[in-house]
Amino acid sequence: MSLMSKTDFRKVWYAVLPLFVSYLPLGLASGILLQSVHFNVFQTFLISVLVFSGGGQFLVVALLATQSSVSTILMMVFFLELRYALLGATLSRYLKHESNGFLAIFSQSMNDENYAVNHLKFMTDSSWDGQKALWVNWLSMFAWTSANMVGTLGAQFIKIDSSLVHFALTAMFVYMLVMHVKNKKRLVAAVVSAVLAVLFMVTIKNTFGIVLATLVASYAGHSFEQWQHKRRALANPAVAVEE
């Protein structure tokens, strides 16, 4: 990969600067929570680089706090991060001339925020290319990882009540739920998932019940969407054909 000019790097820096600002408080909070489940600075570095997802890392903390098994954690993180396959697909037309090695490195360092920045730049800036996009990924990862490590390091010297950790995690996931429930399909999936998660946890007495609840709720949401589509097809066949 060739070095960028100062002008190009300035473009990248201005594009990624908002991520630096937003990652500071969230990264510190993530690092503090990771320390609360006994992560050291090196482990925090690894999960920040390998997972590189605020939602994924907060989920890991929540599952570790409930003593979930490693298999449950891996499956839940897998389902949570599966959306990146769709996000990456929308960028593929802009990166179709890049090598497979480049795409592997790029996809590993992509998350929701730098995806949004790169997608906007690709659509509005004809000079934006894969090299600049990759630097956005790397610089945002550096900011996130650094904030996480500082949070974990600082938490070793600051006593934090564990009840505050559980409250913060619960509040964060409630917020994520509210922000994502934008239609009836998602509302159905959320309600079914909540009910089944409690039912499976009580029945099988294992956090793997959360995974089962996620799968069943996803299927319920998909089935509800298909049902809505059939209703629209019966009411207005022309609209169904367009869809």
JSON list of C-alpha atoms in Angstrom, two decimals:
[
{"chain": "A", "resi": 1, "resn": "MET", "atom": "CA", "xyz": [0.00, 0.00, 0.00]},
{"chain": "A", "resi": 2, "resn": "SER", "atom": "CA", "xyz": [1.45, 3.38, -1.03]},
{"chain": "A", "resi": 3, "resn": "LEU", "atom": "CA", "xyz": [1.81, 6.27, 1.39]},
{"chain": "A", "resi": 4, "resn": "MET", "atom": "CA", "xyz": [-0.82, 9.00, 1.27]},
{"chain": "A", "resi": 5, "resn": "SER", "atom": "CA", "xyz": [-0.08, 12.60, 0.56]},
{"chain": "A", "resi": 6, "resn": "LYS", "atom": "CA", "xyz": [-0.60, 15.21, 3.26]},
{"chain": "A", "resi": 7, "resn": "THR", "atom": "CA", "xyz": [-3.73, 16.41, 1.47]},
{"chain": "A", "resi": 8, "resn": "ASP", "atom": "CA", "xyz": [-5.24, 12.93, 1.39]},
{"chain": "A", "resi": 9, "resn": "PHE", "atom": "CA", "xyz": [-4.35, 12.26, 5.02]},
{"chain": "A", "resi": 10, "resn": "ARG", "atom": "CA", "xyz": [-5.94, 15.56, 5.99]},
{"chain": "A", "resi": 11, "resn": "LYS", "atom": "CA", "xyz": [-9.13, 14.40, 4.27]},
{"chain": "A", "resi": 12, "resn": "VAL", "atom": "CA", "xyz": [-9.04, 11.13, 6.20]},
{"chain": "A", "resi": 13, "resn": "TRP", "atom": "CA", "xyz": [-8.35, 12.91, 9.49]},
{"chain": "A", "resi": 14, "resn": "TYR", "atom": "CA", "xyz": [-11.27, 15.32, 9.07]},
{"chain": "A", "resi": 15, "resn": "ALA", "atom": "CA", "xyz": [-13.53, 12.38, 8.19]},
{"chain": "A", "resi": 16, "resn": "VAL", "atom": "CA", "xyz": [-12.52, 10.30, 11.21]},
{"chain": "A", "resi": 17, "resn": "LEU", "atom": "CA", "xyz": [-12.26, 13.11, 13.78]},
{"chain": "A", "resi": 18, "resn": "PRO", "atom": "CA", "xyz": [-15.93, 12.85, 14.89]},
{"chain": "A", "resi": 19, "resn": "LEU", "atom": "CA", "xyz": [-15.36, 9.17, 15.64]},
{"chain": "A", "resi": 20, "resn": "PHE", "atom": "CA", "xyz": [-12.39, 10.05, 17.84]},
{"chain": "A", "resi": 21, "resn": "VAL", "atom": "CA", "xyz": [-14.60, 12.40, 19.87]},
{"chain": "A", "resi": 22, "resn": "SER", "atom": "CA", "xyz": [-17.50, 9.96, 20.20]},
{"chain": "A", "resi": 23, "resn": "TYR", "atom": "CA", "xyz": [-15.28, 6.97, 21.02]},
{"chain": "A", "resi": 24, "resn": "LEU", "atom": "CA", "xyz": [-13.64, 8.64, 24.00]},
{"chain": "A", "resi": 25, "resn": "PRO", "atom": "CA", "xyz": [-16.53, 8.38, 26.52]},
{"chain": "A", "resi": 26, "resn": "LEU", "atom": "CA", "xyz": [-17.89, 5.09, 25.13]},
{"chain": "A", "resi": 27, "resn": "GLY", "atom": "CA", "xyz": [-14.45, 3.50, 24.97]},
{"chain": "A", "resi": 28, "resn": "LEU", "atom": "CA", "xyz": [-13.64, 4.54, 28.52]},
{"chain": "A", "resi": 29, "resn": "ALA", "atom": "CA", "xyz": [-16.95, 3.07, 29.71]},
{"chain": "A", "resi": 30, "resn": "SER", "atom": "CA", "xyz": [-16.29, -0.14, 27.80]},
{"chain": "A", "resi": 31, "resn": "GLY", "atom": "CA", "xyz": [-12.81, -0.45, 29.30]},
{"chain": "A", "resi": 32, "resn": "ILE", "atom": "CA", "xyz": [-14.14, 0.12, 32.82]},
{"chain": "A", "resi": 33, "resn": "LEU", "atom": "CA", "xyz": [-16.82, -2.54, 32.34]},
{"chain": "A", "resi": 34, "resn": "LEU", "atom": "CA", "xyz": [-14.29, -5.01, 30.92]},
{"chain": "A", "resi": 35, "resn": "GLN", "atom": "CA", "xyz": [-12.11, -4.51, 33.98]},
{"chain": "A", "resi": 36, "resn": "SER", "atom": "CA", "xyz": [-15.15, -5.23, 36.17]},
{"chain": "A", "resi": 37, "resn": "VAL", "atom": "CA", "xyz": [-15.23, -8.76, 34.70]},
{"chain": "A", "resi": 38, "resn": "HIS", "atom": "CA", "xyz": [-11.48, -9.14, 35.34]},
{"chain": "A", "resi": 39, "resn": "PHE", "atom": "CA", "xyz": [-10.00, -8.18, 31.96]},
{"chain": "A", "resi": 40, "resn": "ASN", "atom": "CA", "xyz": [-6.48, -6.80, 32.14]},
{"chain": "A", "resi": 41, "resn": "VAL", "atom": "CA", "xyz": [-5.11, -4.17, 29.76]},
{"chain": "A", "resi": 42, "resn": "PHE", "atom": "CA", "xyz": [-3.70, -6.73, 27.31]},
{"chain": "A", "resi": 43, "resn": "GLN", "atom": "CA", "xyz": [-6.98, -8.68, 27.17]},
{"chain": "A", "resi": 44, "resn": "THR", "atom": "CA", "xyz": [-8.86, -5.42, 26.63]},
{"chain": "A", "resi": 45, "resn": "PHE", "atom": "CA", "xyz": [-6.49, -4.63, 23.76]},
{"chain": "A", "resi": 46, "resn": "LEU", "atom": "CA", "xyz": [-7.17, -8.01, 22.15]},
{"chain": "A", "resi": 47, "resn": "ILE", "atom": "CA", "xyz": [-10.96, -7.85, 22.36]},
{"chain": "A", "resi": 48, "resn": "SER", "atom": "CA", "xyz": [-10.98, -4.22, 21.16]},
{"chain": "A", "resi": 49, "resn": "VAL", "atom": "CA", "xyz": [-8.98, -5.15, 18.06]},
{"chain": "A", "resi": 50, "resn": "LEU", "atom": "CA", "xyz": [-10.42, -8.59, 17.31]},
{"chain": "A", "resi": 51, "resn": "VAL", "atom": "CA", "xyz": [-14.08, -7.77, 18.02]},
{"chain": "A", "resi": 52, "resn": "PHE", "atom": "CA", "xyz": [-13.96, -3.97, 17.49]},
{"chain": "A", "resi": 53, "resn": "SER", "atom": "CA", "xyz": [-17.63, -3.48, 18.27]},
{"chain": "A", "resi": 54, "resn": "GLY", "atom": "CA", "xyz": [-19.08, -1.50, 21.13]},
{"chain": "A", "resi": 55, "resn": "GLY", "atom": "CA", "xyz": [-22.26, -3.57, 21.12]},
{"chain": "A", "resi": 56, "resn": "GLY", "atom": "CA", "xyz": [-20.29, -6.80, 20.91]},
{"chain": "A", "resi": 57, "resn": "GLN", "atom": "CA", "xyz": [-17.96, -5.89, 23.76]},
{"chain": "A", "resi": 58, "resn": "PHE", "atom": "CA", "xyz": [-20.79, -4.69, 25.99]},
{"chain": "A", "resi": 59, "resn": "LEU", "atom": "CA", "xyz": [-22.58, -7.96, 25.22]},
{"chain": "A", "resi": 60, "resn": "VAL", "atom": "CA", "xyz": [-19.49, -9.94, 26.24]},
{"chain": "A", "resi": 61, "resn": "VAL", "atom": "CA", "xyz": [-19.40, -8.07, 29.55]},
{"chain": "A", "resi": 62, "resn": "ALA", "atom": "CA", "xyz": [-23.09, -8.74, 30.18]},
{"chain": "A", "resi": 63, "resn": "LEU", "atom": "CA", "xyz": [-22.73, -12.46, 29.45]},
{"chain": "A", "resi": 64, "resn": "LEU", "atom": "CA", "xyz": [-19.57, -12.83, 31.50]},
{"chain": "A", "resi": 65, "resn": "ALA", "atom": "CA", "xyz": [-21.31, -11.09, 34.40]},
{"chain": "A", "resi": 66, "resn": "THR", "atom": "CA", "xyz": [-23.94, -13.85, 34.30]},
{"chain": "A", "resi": 67, "resn": "GLN", "atom": "CA", "xyz": [-21.24, -16.55, 34.01]},
{"chain": "A", "resi": 68, "resn": "SER", "atom": "CA", "xyz": [-22.28, -17.63, 30.53]},
{"chain": "A", "resi": 69, "resn": "SER", "atom": "CA", "xyz": [-20.32, -20.34, 28.77]},
{"chain": "A", "resi": 70, "resn": "VAL", "atom": "CA", "xyz": [-17.75, -19.53, 26.09]},
{"chain": "A", "resi": 71, "resn": "SER", "atom": "CA", "xyz": [-19.89, -21.23, 23.42]},
{"chain": "A", "resi": 72, "resn": "THR", "atom": "CA", "xyz": [-22.88, -19.05, 24.33]},
{"chain": "A", "resi": 73, "resn": "ILE", "atom": "CA", "xyz": [-20.80, -15.88, 24.19]},
{"chain": "A", "resi": 74, "resn": "LEU", "atom": "CA", "xyz": [-19.33, -16.80, 20.80]},
{"chain": "A", "resi": 75, "resn": "MET", "atom": "CA", "xyz": [-22.73, -17.60, 19.31]},
{"chain": "A", "resi": 76, "resn": "MET", "atom": "CA", "xyz": [-24.36, -14.43, 20.65]},
{"chain": "A", "resi": 77, "resn": "VAL", "atom": "CA", "xyz": [-21.55, -12.23, 19.36]},
{"chain": "A", "resi": 78, "resn": "PHE", "atom": "CA", "xyz": [-21.73, -14.03, 16.01]},
{"chain": "A", "resi": 79, "resn": "PHE", "atom": "CA", "xyz": [-25.44, -13.31, 15.63]},
{"chain": "A", "resi": 80, "resn": "LEU", "atom": "CA", "xyz": [-25.01, -9.71, 16.78]},
{"chain": "A", "resi": 81, "resn": "GLU", "atom": "CA", "xyz": [-22.20, -9.01, 14.31]},
{"chain": "A", "resi": 82, "resn": "LEU", "atom": "CA", "xyz": [-23.79, -10.86, 11.40]},
{"chain": "A", "resi": 83, "resn": "ARG", "atom": "CA", "xyz": [-25.09, -7.51, 10.14]},
{"chain": "A", "resi": 84, "resn": "TYR", "atom": "CA", "xyz": [-21.58, -6.66, 8.96]},
{"chain": "A", "resi": 85, "resn": "ALA", "atom": "CA", "xyz": [-22.03, -9.08, 6.08]},
{"chain": "A", "resi": 86, "resn": "LEU", "atom": "CA", "xyz": [-24.81, -6.83, 4.78]},
{"chain": "A", "resi": 87, "resn": "LEU", "atom": "CA", "xyz": [-22.93, -3.61, 5.50]},
{"chain": "A", "resi": 88, "resn": "GLY", "atom": "CA", "xyz": [-19.84, -4.92, 3.75]},
{"chain": "A", "resi": 89, "resn": "ALA", "atom": "CA", "xyz": [-21.89, -5.93, 0.73]},
{"chain": "A", "resi": 90, "resn": "THR", "atom": "CA", "xyz": [-23.01, -2.32, 0.21]},
{"chain": "A", "resi": 91, "resn": "LEU", "atom": "CA", "xyz": [-19.36, -1.23, 0.01]},
{"chain": "A", "resi": 92, "resn": "SER", "atom": "CA", "xyz": [-18.31, -4.02, -2.33]},
{"chain": "A", "resi": 93, "resn": "ARG", "atom": "CA", "xyz": [-19.01, -2.03, -5.50]},
{"chain": "A", "resi": 94, "resn": "TYR", "atom": "CA", "xyz": [-16.53, 0.63, -4.38]},
{"chain": "A", "resi": 95, "resn": "LEU", "atom": "CA", "xyz": [-13.83, -1.93, -3.56]},
{"chain": "A", "resi": 96, "resn": "LYS", "atom": "CA", "xyz": [-14.27, -4.38, -6.42]},
{"chain": "A", "resi": 97, "resn": "HIS", "atom": "CA", "xyz": [-10.77, -3.69, -7.79]},
{"chain": "A", "resi": 98, "resn": "GLU", "atom": "CA", "xyz": [-9.02, -4.40, -4.49]},
{"chain": "A", "resi": 99, "resn": "SER", "atom": "CA", "xyz": [-7.23, -7.68, -3.75]},
{"chain": "A", "resi": 100, "resn": "ASN", "atom": "CA", "xyz": [-8.65, -10.39, -1.51]},
{"chain": "A", "resi": 101, "resn": "GLY", "atom": "CA", "xyz": [-5.94, -9.65, 1.05]},
{"chain": "A", "resi": 102, "resn": "PHE", "atom": "CA", "xyz": [-6.97, -6.01, 1.18]},
{"chain": "A", "resi": 103, "resn": "LEU", "atom": "CA", "xyz": [-10.63, -6.95, 1.56]},
{"chain": "A", "resi": 104, "resn": "ALA", "atom": "CA", "xyz": [-9.81, -9.32, 4.44]},
{"chain": "A", "resi": 105, "resn": "ILE", "atom": "CA", "xyz": [-7.92, -6.57, 6.28]},
{"chain": "A", "resi": 106, "resn": "PHE", "atom": "CA", "xyz": [-10.60, -4.01, 5.51]},
{"chain": "A", "resi": 107, "resn": "SER", "atom": "CA", "xyz": [-13.49, -6.19, 6.68]},
{"chain": "A", "resi": 108, "resn": "GLN", "atom": "CA", "xyz": [-11.72, -7.05, 9.95]},
{"chain": "A", "resi": 109, "resn": "SER", "atom": "CA", "xyz": [-11.38, -3.36, 10.82]},
{"chain": "A", "resi": 110, "resn": "MET", "atom": "CA", "xyz": [-14.89, -2.28, 9.79]},
{"chain": "A", "resi": 111, "resn": "ASN", "atom": "CA", "xyz": [-17.59, -1.35, 12.28]},
{"chain": "A", "resi": 112, "resn": "ASP", "atom": "CA", "xyz": [-20.88, 0.56, 12.16]},
{"chain": "A", "resi": 113, "resn": "GLU", "atom": "CA", "xyz": [-19.42, 4.03, 12.55]},
{"chain": "A", "resi": 114, "resn": "ASN", "atom": "CA", "xyz": [-16.51, 3.86, 10.11]},
{"chain": "A", "resi": 115, "resn": "TYR", "atom": "CA", "xyz": [-18.81, 2.08, 7.66]},
{"chain": "A", "resi": 116, "resn": "ALA", "atom": "CA", "xyz": [-21.17, 5.07, 7.79]},
{"chain": "A", "resi": 117, "resn": "VAL", "atom": "CA", "xyz": [-18.27, 7.51, 7.26]},
{"chain": "A", "resi": 118, "resn": "ASN", "atom": "CA", "xyz": [-16.83, 5.55, 4.34]},
{"chain": "A", "resi": 119, "resn": "HIS", "atom": "CA", "xyz": [-20.19, 4.94, 2.69]},
{"chain": "A", "resi": 120, "resn": "LEU", "atom": "CA", "xyz": [-20.97, 8.66, 2.78]},
{"chain": "A", "resi": 121, "resn": "LYS", "atom": "CA", "xyz": [-17.53, 9.59, 1.43]},
{"chain": "A", "resi": 122, "resn": "PHE", "atom": "CA", "xyz": [-17.73, 7.03, -1.38]},
{"chain": "A", "resi": 123, "resn": "MET", "atom": "CA", "xyz": [-21.09, 8.48, -2.44]},
{"chain": "A", "resi": 124, "resn": "THR", "atom": "CA", "xyz": [-20.11, 12.16, -2.22]},
{"chain": "A", "resi": 125, "resn": "ASP", "atom": "CA", "xyz": [-16.35, 12.29, -2.94]},
{"chain": "A", "resi": 126, "resn": "SER", "atom": "CA", "xyz": [-15.13, 10.95, -6.28]},
{"chain": "A", "resi": 127, "resn": "SER", "atom": "CA", "xyz": [-11.52, 10.93, -5.02]},
{"chain": "A", "resi": 128, "resn": "TRP", "atom": "CA", "xyz": [-12.32, 8.61, -2.10]},
{"chain": "A", "resi": 129, "resn": "ASP", "atom": "CA", "xyz": [-10.75, 5.19, -2.56]},
{"chain": "A", "resi": 130, "resn": "GLY", "atom": "CA", "xyz": [-10.00, 1.97, -0.70]},
{"chain": "A", "resi": 131, "resn": "GLN", "atom": "CA", "xyz": [-6.76, 3.28, 0.79]},
{"chain": "A", "resi": 132, "resn": "LYS", "atom": "CA", "xyz": [-8.47, 6.27, 2.43]},
{"chain": "A", "resi": 133, "resn": "ALA", "atom": "CA", "xyz": [-11.32, 4.06, 3.60]},
{"chain": "A", "resi": 134, "resn": "LEU", "atom": "CA", "xyz": [-8.89, 1.62, 5.20]},
{"chain": "A", "resi": 135, "resn": "TRP", "atom": "CA", "xyz": [-7.14, 4.46, 7.04]},
{"chain": "A", "resi": 136, "resn": "VAL", "atom": "CA", "xyz": [-10.52, 5.56, 8.40]},
{"chain": "A", "resi": 137, "resn": "ASN", "atom": "CA", "xyz": [-10.98, 2.03, 9.71]},
{"chain": "A", "resi": 138, "resn": "TRP", "atom": "CA", "xyz": [-7.53, 1.86, 11.26]},
{"chain": "A", "resi": 139, "resn": "LEU", "atom": "CA", "xyz": [-7.63, 5.29, 12.88]},
{"chain": "A", "resi": 140, "resn": "SER", "atom": "CA", "xyz": [-11.08, 4.66, 14.34]},
{"chain": "A", "resi": 141, "resn": "MET", "atom": "CA", "xyz": [-9.87, 1.31, 15.67]},
{"chain": "A", "resi": 142, "resn": "PHE", "atom": "CA", "xyz": [-6.87, 3.04, 17.23]},
{"chain": "A", "resi": 143, "resn": "ALA", "atom": "CA", "xyz": [-9.13, 5.57, 18.96]},
{"chain": "A", "resi": 144, "resn": "TRP", "atom": "CA", "xyz": [-11.51, 2.90, 20.24]},
{"chain": "A", "resi": 145, "resn": "THR", "atom": "CA", "xyz": [-8.77, 0.56, 21.44]},
{"chain": "A", "resi": 146, "resn": "SER", "atom": "CA", "xyz": [-6.86, 3.35, 23.16]},
{"chain": "A", "resi": 147, "resn": "ALA", "atom": "CA", "xyz": [-9.96, 4.55, 25.01]},
{"chain": "A", "resi": 148, "resn": "ASN", "atom": "CA", "xyz": [-10.76, 0.98, 26.08]},
{"chain": "A", "resi": 149, "resn": "MET", "atom": "CA", "xyz": [-7.26, 0.41, 27.42]},
{"chain": "A", "resi": 150, "resn": "VAL", "atom": "CA", "xyz": [-7.25, 3.69, 29.33]},
{"chain": "A", "resi": 151, "resn": "GLY", "atom": "CA", "xyz": [-10.62, 2.78, 30.83]},
{"chain": "A", "resi": 152, "resn": "THR", "atom": "CA", "xyz": [-9.41, -0.63, 31.96]},
{"chain": "A", "resi": 153, "resn": "LEU", "atom": "CA", "xyz": [-6.17, 0.80, 33.34]},
{"chain": "A", "resi": 154, "resn": "GLY", "atom": "CA", "xyz": [-7.97, 3.57, 35.21]},
{"chain": "A", "resi": 155, "resn": "ALA", "atom": "CA", "xyz": [-10.59, 1.19, 36.62]},
{"chain": "A", "resi": 156, "resn": "GLN", "atom": "CA", "xyz": [-7.83, -0.74, 38.38]},
{"chain": "A", "resi": 157, "resn": "PHE", "atom": "CA", "xyz": [-7.31, 2.26, 40.63]},
{"chain": "A", "resi": 158, "resn": "ILE", "atom": "CA", "xyz": [-10.94, 3.35, 40.98]},
{"chain": "A", "resi": 159, "resn": "LYS", "atom": "CA", "xyz": [-13.42, 1.32, 43.00]},
{"chain": "A", "resi": 160, "resn": "ILE", "atom": "CA", "xyz": [-16.66, 0.83, 41.05]},
{"chain": "A", "resi": 161, "resn": "ASP", "atom": "CA", "xyz": [-19.80, -0.62, 42.59]},
{"chain": "A", "resi": 162, "resn": "SER", "atom": "CA", "xyz": [-20.78, -3.74, 40.63]},
{"chain": "A", "resi": 163, "resn": "SER", "atom": "CA", "xyz": [-24.46, -2.73, 40.85]},
{"chain": "A", "resi": 164, "resn": "LEU", "atom": "CA", "xyz": [-23.63, 0.34, 38.76]},
{"chain": "A", "resi": 165, "resn": "VAL", "atom": "CA", "xyz": [-22.12, -1.92, 36.11]},
{"chain": "A", "resi": 166, "resn": "HIS", "atom": "CA", "xyz": [-25.28, -4.01, 35.84]},
{"chain": "A", "resi": 167, "resn": "PHE", "atom": "CA", "xyz": [-27.42, -0.85, 35.74]},
{"chain": "A", "resi": 168, "resn": "ALA", "atom": "CA", "xyz": [-25.29, 0.65, 32.97]},
{"chain": "A", "resi": 169, "resn": "LEU", "atom": "CA", "xyz": [-25.46, -2.51, 30.88]},
{"chain": "A", "resi": 170, "resn": "THR", "atom": "CA", "xyz": [-29.21, -2.84, 31.32]},
{"chain": "A", "resi": 171, "resn": "ALA", "atom": "CA", "xyz": [-29.75, 0.82, 30.45]},
{"chain": "A", "resi": 172, "resn": "MET", "atom": "CA", "xyz": [-27.57, 0.52, 27.35]},
{"chain": "A", "resi": 173, "resn": "PHE", "atom": "CA", "xyz": [-29.40, -2.52, 25.96]},
{"chain": "A", "resi": 174, "resn": "VAL", "atom": "CA", "xyz": [-32.80, -0.94, 26.70]},
{"chain": "A", "resi": 175, "resn": "TYR", "atom": "CA", "xyz": [-31.66, 2.11, 24.75]},
{"chain": "A", "resi": 176, "resn": "MET", "atom": "CA", "xyz": [-30.47, -0.07, 21.85]},
{"chain": "A", "resi": 177, "resn": "LEU", "atom": "CA", "xyz": [-33.83, -1.86, 21.84]},
{"chain": "A", "resi": 178, "resn": "VAL", "atom": "CA", "xyz": [-35.83, 1.37, 21.79]},
{"chain": "A", "resi": 179, "resn": "MET", "atom": "CA", "xyz": [-33.70, 2.80, 18.97]},
{"chain": "A", "resi": 180, "resn": "HIS", "atom": "CA", "xyz": [-34.13, -0.32, 16.83]},
{"chain": "A", "resi": 181, "resn": "VAL", "atom": "CA", "xyz": [-37.85, -0.95, 17.31]},
{"chain": "A", "resi": 182, "resn": "LYS", "atom": "CA", "xyz": [-39.09, 1.12, 14.37]},
{"chain": "A", "resi": 183, "resn": "ASN", "atom": "CA", "xyz": [-41.83, -1.14, 12.98]},
{"chain": "A", "resi": 184, "resn": "LYS", "atom": "CA", "xyz": [-44.20, -3.93, 13.95]},
{"chain": "A", "resi": 185, "resn": "LYS", "atom": "CA", "xyz": [-41.87, -6.67, 12.76]},
{"chain": "A", "resi": 186, "resn": "ARG", "atom": "CA", "xyz": [-39.08, -5.59, 15.10]},
{"chain": "A", "resi": 187, "resn": "LEU", "atom": "CA", "xyz": [-41.55, -5.10, 17.94]},
{"chain": "A", "resi": 188, "resn": "VAL", "atom": "CA", "xyz": [-42.81, -8.66, 17.50]},
{"chain": "A", "resi": 189, "resn": "ALA", "atom": "CA", "xyz": [-39.24, -10.01, 17.43]},
{"chain": "A", "resi": 190, "resn": "ALA", "atom": "CA", "xyz": [-38.33, -8.04, 20.57]},
{"chain": "A", "resi": 191, "resn": "VAL", "atom": "CA", "xyz": [-41.37, -9.19, 22.56]},
{"chain": "A", "resi": 192, "resn": "VAL", "atom": "CA", "xyz": [-41.03, -12.83, 21.48]},
{"chain": "A", "resi": 193, "resn": "SER", "atom": "CA", "xyz": [-37.31, -12.76, 22.28]},
{"chain": "A", "resi": 194, "resn": "ALA", "atom": "CA", "xyz": [-37.86, -11.33, 25.77]},
{"chain": "A", "resi": 195, "resn": "VAL", "atom": "CA", "xyz": [-40.55, -13.86, 26.65]},
{"chain": "A", "resi": 196, "resn": "LEU", "atom": "CA", "xyz": [-38.65, -16.82, 25.26]},
{"chain": "A", "resi": 197, "resn": "ALA", "atom": "CA", "xyz": [-35.37, -15.77, 26.88]},
{"chain": "A", "resi": 198, "resn": "VAL", "atom": "CA", "xyz": [-37.01, -15.84, 30.32]},
{"chain": "A", "resi": 199, "resn": "LEU", "atom": "CA", "xyz": [-38.84, -19.08, 29.55]},
{"chain": "A", "resi": 200, "resn": "PHE", "atom": "CA", "xyz": [-35.75, -20.89, 28.23]},
{"chain": "A", "resi": 201, "resn": "MET", "atom": "CA", "xyz": [-33.51, -19.62, 31.02]},
{"chain": "A", "resi": 202, "resn": "VAL", "atom": "CA", "xyz": [-35.96, -20.91, 33.65]},
{"chain": "A", "resi": 203, "resn": "THR", "atom": "CA", "xyz": [-36.57, -24.19, 31.82]},
{"chain": "A", "resi": 204, "resn": "ILE", "atom": "CA", "xyz": [-33.08, -25.30, 30.83]},
{"chain": "A", "resi": 205, "resn": "LYS", "atom": "CA", "xyz": [-31.25, -23.26, 33.50]},
{"chain": "A", "resi": 206, "resn": "ASN", "atom": "CA", "xyz": [-28.48, -22.28, 31.11]},
{"chain": "A", "resi": 207, "resn": "THR", "atom": "CA", "xyz": [-27.60, -19.06, 29.32]},
{"chain": "A", "resi": 208, "resn": "PHE", "atom": "CA", "xyz": [-27.74, -21.00, 26.05]},
{"chain": "A", "resi": 209, "resn": "GLY", "atom": "CA", "xyz": [-31.44, -20.26, 26.33]},
{"chain": "A", "resi": 210, "resn": "ILE", "atom": "CA", "xyz": [-30.61, -16.72, 25.18]},
{"chain": "A", "resi": 211, "resn": "VAL", "atom": "CA", "xyz": [-29.24, -18.13, 21.92]},
{"chain": "A", "resi": 212, "resn": "LEU", "atom": "CA", "xyz": [-32.38, -20.22, 21.38]},
{"chain": "A", "resi": 213, "resn": "ALA", "atom": "CA", "xyz": [-34.56, -17.21, 22.11]},
{"chain": "A", "resi": 214, "resn": "THR", "atom": "CA", "xyz": [-32.61, -15.16, 19.57]},
{"chain": "A", "resi": 215, "resn": "LEU", "atom": "CA", "xyz": [-33.04, -17.77, 16.83]},
{"chain": "A", "resi": 216, "resn": "VAL", "atom": "CA", "xyz": [-36.75, -18.30, 17.48]},
{"chain": "A", "resi": 217, "resn": "ALA", "atom": "CA", "xyz": [-37.42, -14.55, 17.71]},
{"chain": "A", "resi": 218, "resn": "SER", "atom": "CA", "xyz": [-35.57, -13.93, 14.44]},
{"chain": "A", "resi": 219, "resn": "TYR", "atom": "CA", "xyz": [-37.67, -16.59, 12.75]},
{"chain": "A", "resi": 220, "resn": "ALA", "atom": "CA", "xyz": [-40.82, -15.06, 14.26]},
{"chain": "A", "resi": 221, "resn": "GLY", "atom": "CA", "xyz": [-39.87, -11.65, 12.90]},
{"chain": "A", "resi": 222, "resn": "HIS", "atom": "CA", "xyz": [-39.20, -13.11, 9.45]},
{"chain": "A", "resi": 223, "resn": "SER", "atom": "CA", "xyz": [-42.51, -15.00, 9.48]},
{"chain": "A", "resi": 224, "resn": "PHE", "atom": "CA", "xyz": [-44.37, -11.85, 10.51]},
{"chain": "A", "resi": 225, "resn": "GLU", "atom": "CA", "xyz": [-42.76, -9.97, 7.61]},
{"chain": "A", "resi": 226, "resn": "GLN", "atom": "CA", "xyz": [-43.83, -12.69, 5.17]},
{"chain": "A", "resi": 227, "resn": "TRP", "atom": "CA", "xyz": [-47.36, -12.58, 6.56]},
{"chain": "A", "resi": 228, "resn": "GLN", "atom": "CA", "xyz": [-47.48, -8.81, 6.08]},
{"chain": "A", "resi": 229, "resn": "HIS", "atom": "CA", "xyz": [-46.23, -9.22, 2.51]},
{"chain": "A", "resi": 230, "resn": "LYS", "atom": "CA", "xyz": [-48.98, -11.74, 1.72]},
{"chain": "A", "resi": 231, "resn": "ARG", "atom": "CA", "xyz": [-51.60, -9.41, 3.15]},
{"chain": "A", "resi": 232, "resn": "ARG", "atom": "CA", "xyz": [-50.36, -6.56, 0.96]},
{"chain": "A", "resi": 233, "resn": "ALA", "atom": "CA", "xyz": [-50.30, -8.90, -2.04]},
{"chain": "A", "resi": 234, "resn": "LEU", "atom": "CA", "xyz": [-53.95, -9.83, -1.51]},
{"chain": "A", "resi": 235, "resn": "ALA", "atom": "CA", "xyz": [-54.96, -6.22, -0.97]},
{"chain": "A", "resi": 236, "resn": "ASN", "atom": "CA", "xyz": [-52.92, -4.78, -3.85]},
{"chain": "A", "resi": 237, "resn": "PRO", "atom": "CA", "xyz": [-51.27, -7.26, -6.25]},
{"chain": "A", "resi": 238, "resn": "ALA", "atom": "CA", "xyz": [-49.55, -4.45, -8.20]},
{"chain": "A", "resi": 239, "resn": "VAL", "atom": "CA", "xyz": [-47.63, -3.27, -5.13]},
{"chain": "A", "resi": 240, "resn": "ALA", "atom": "CA", "xyz": [-46.58, -6.84, -4.32]},
{"chain": "A", "resi": 241, "resn": "VAL", "atom": "CA", "xyz": [-45.11, -7.26, -7.81]},
{"chain": "A", "resi": 242, "resn": "GLU", "atom": "CA", "xyz": [-43.07, -4.05, -7.41]},
{"chain": "A", "resi": 243, "resn": "GLU", "atom": "CA", "xyz": [-41.69, -5.27, -4.06]}
]
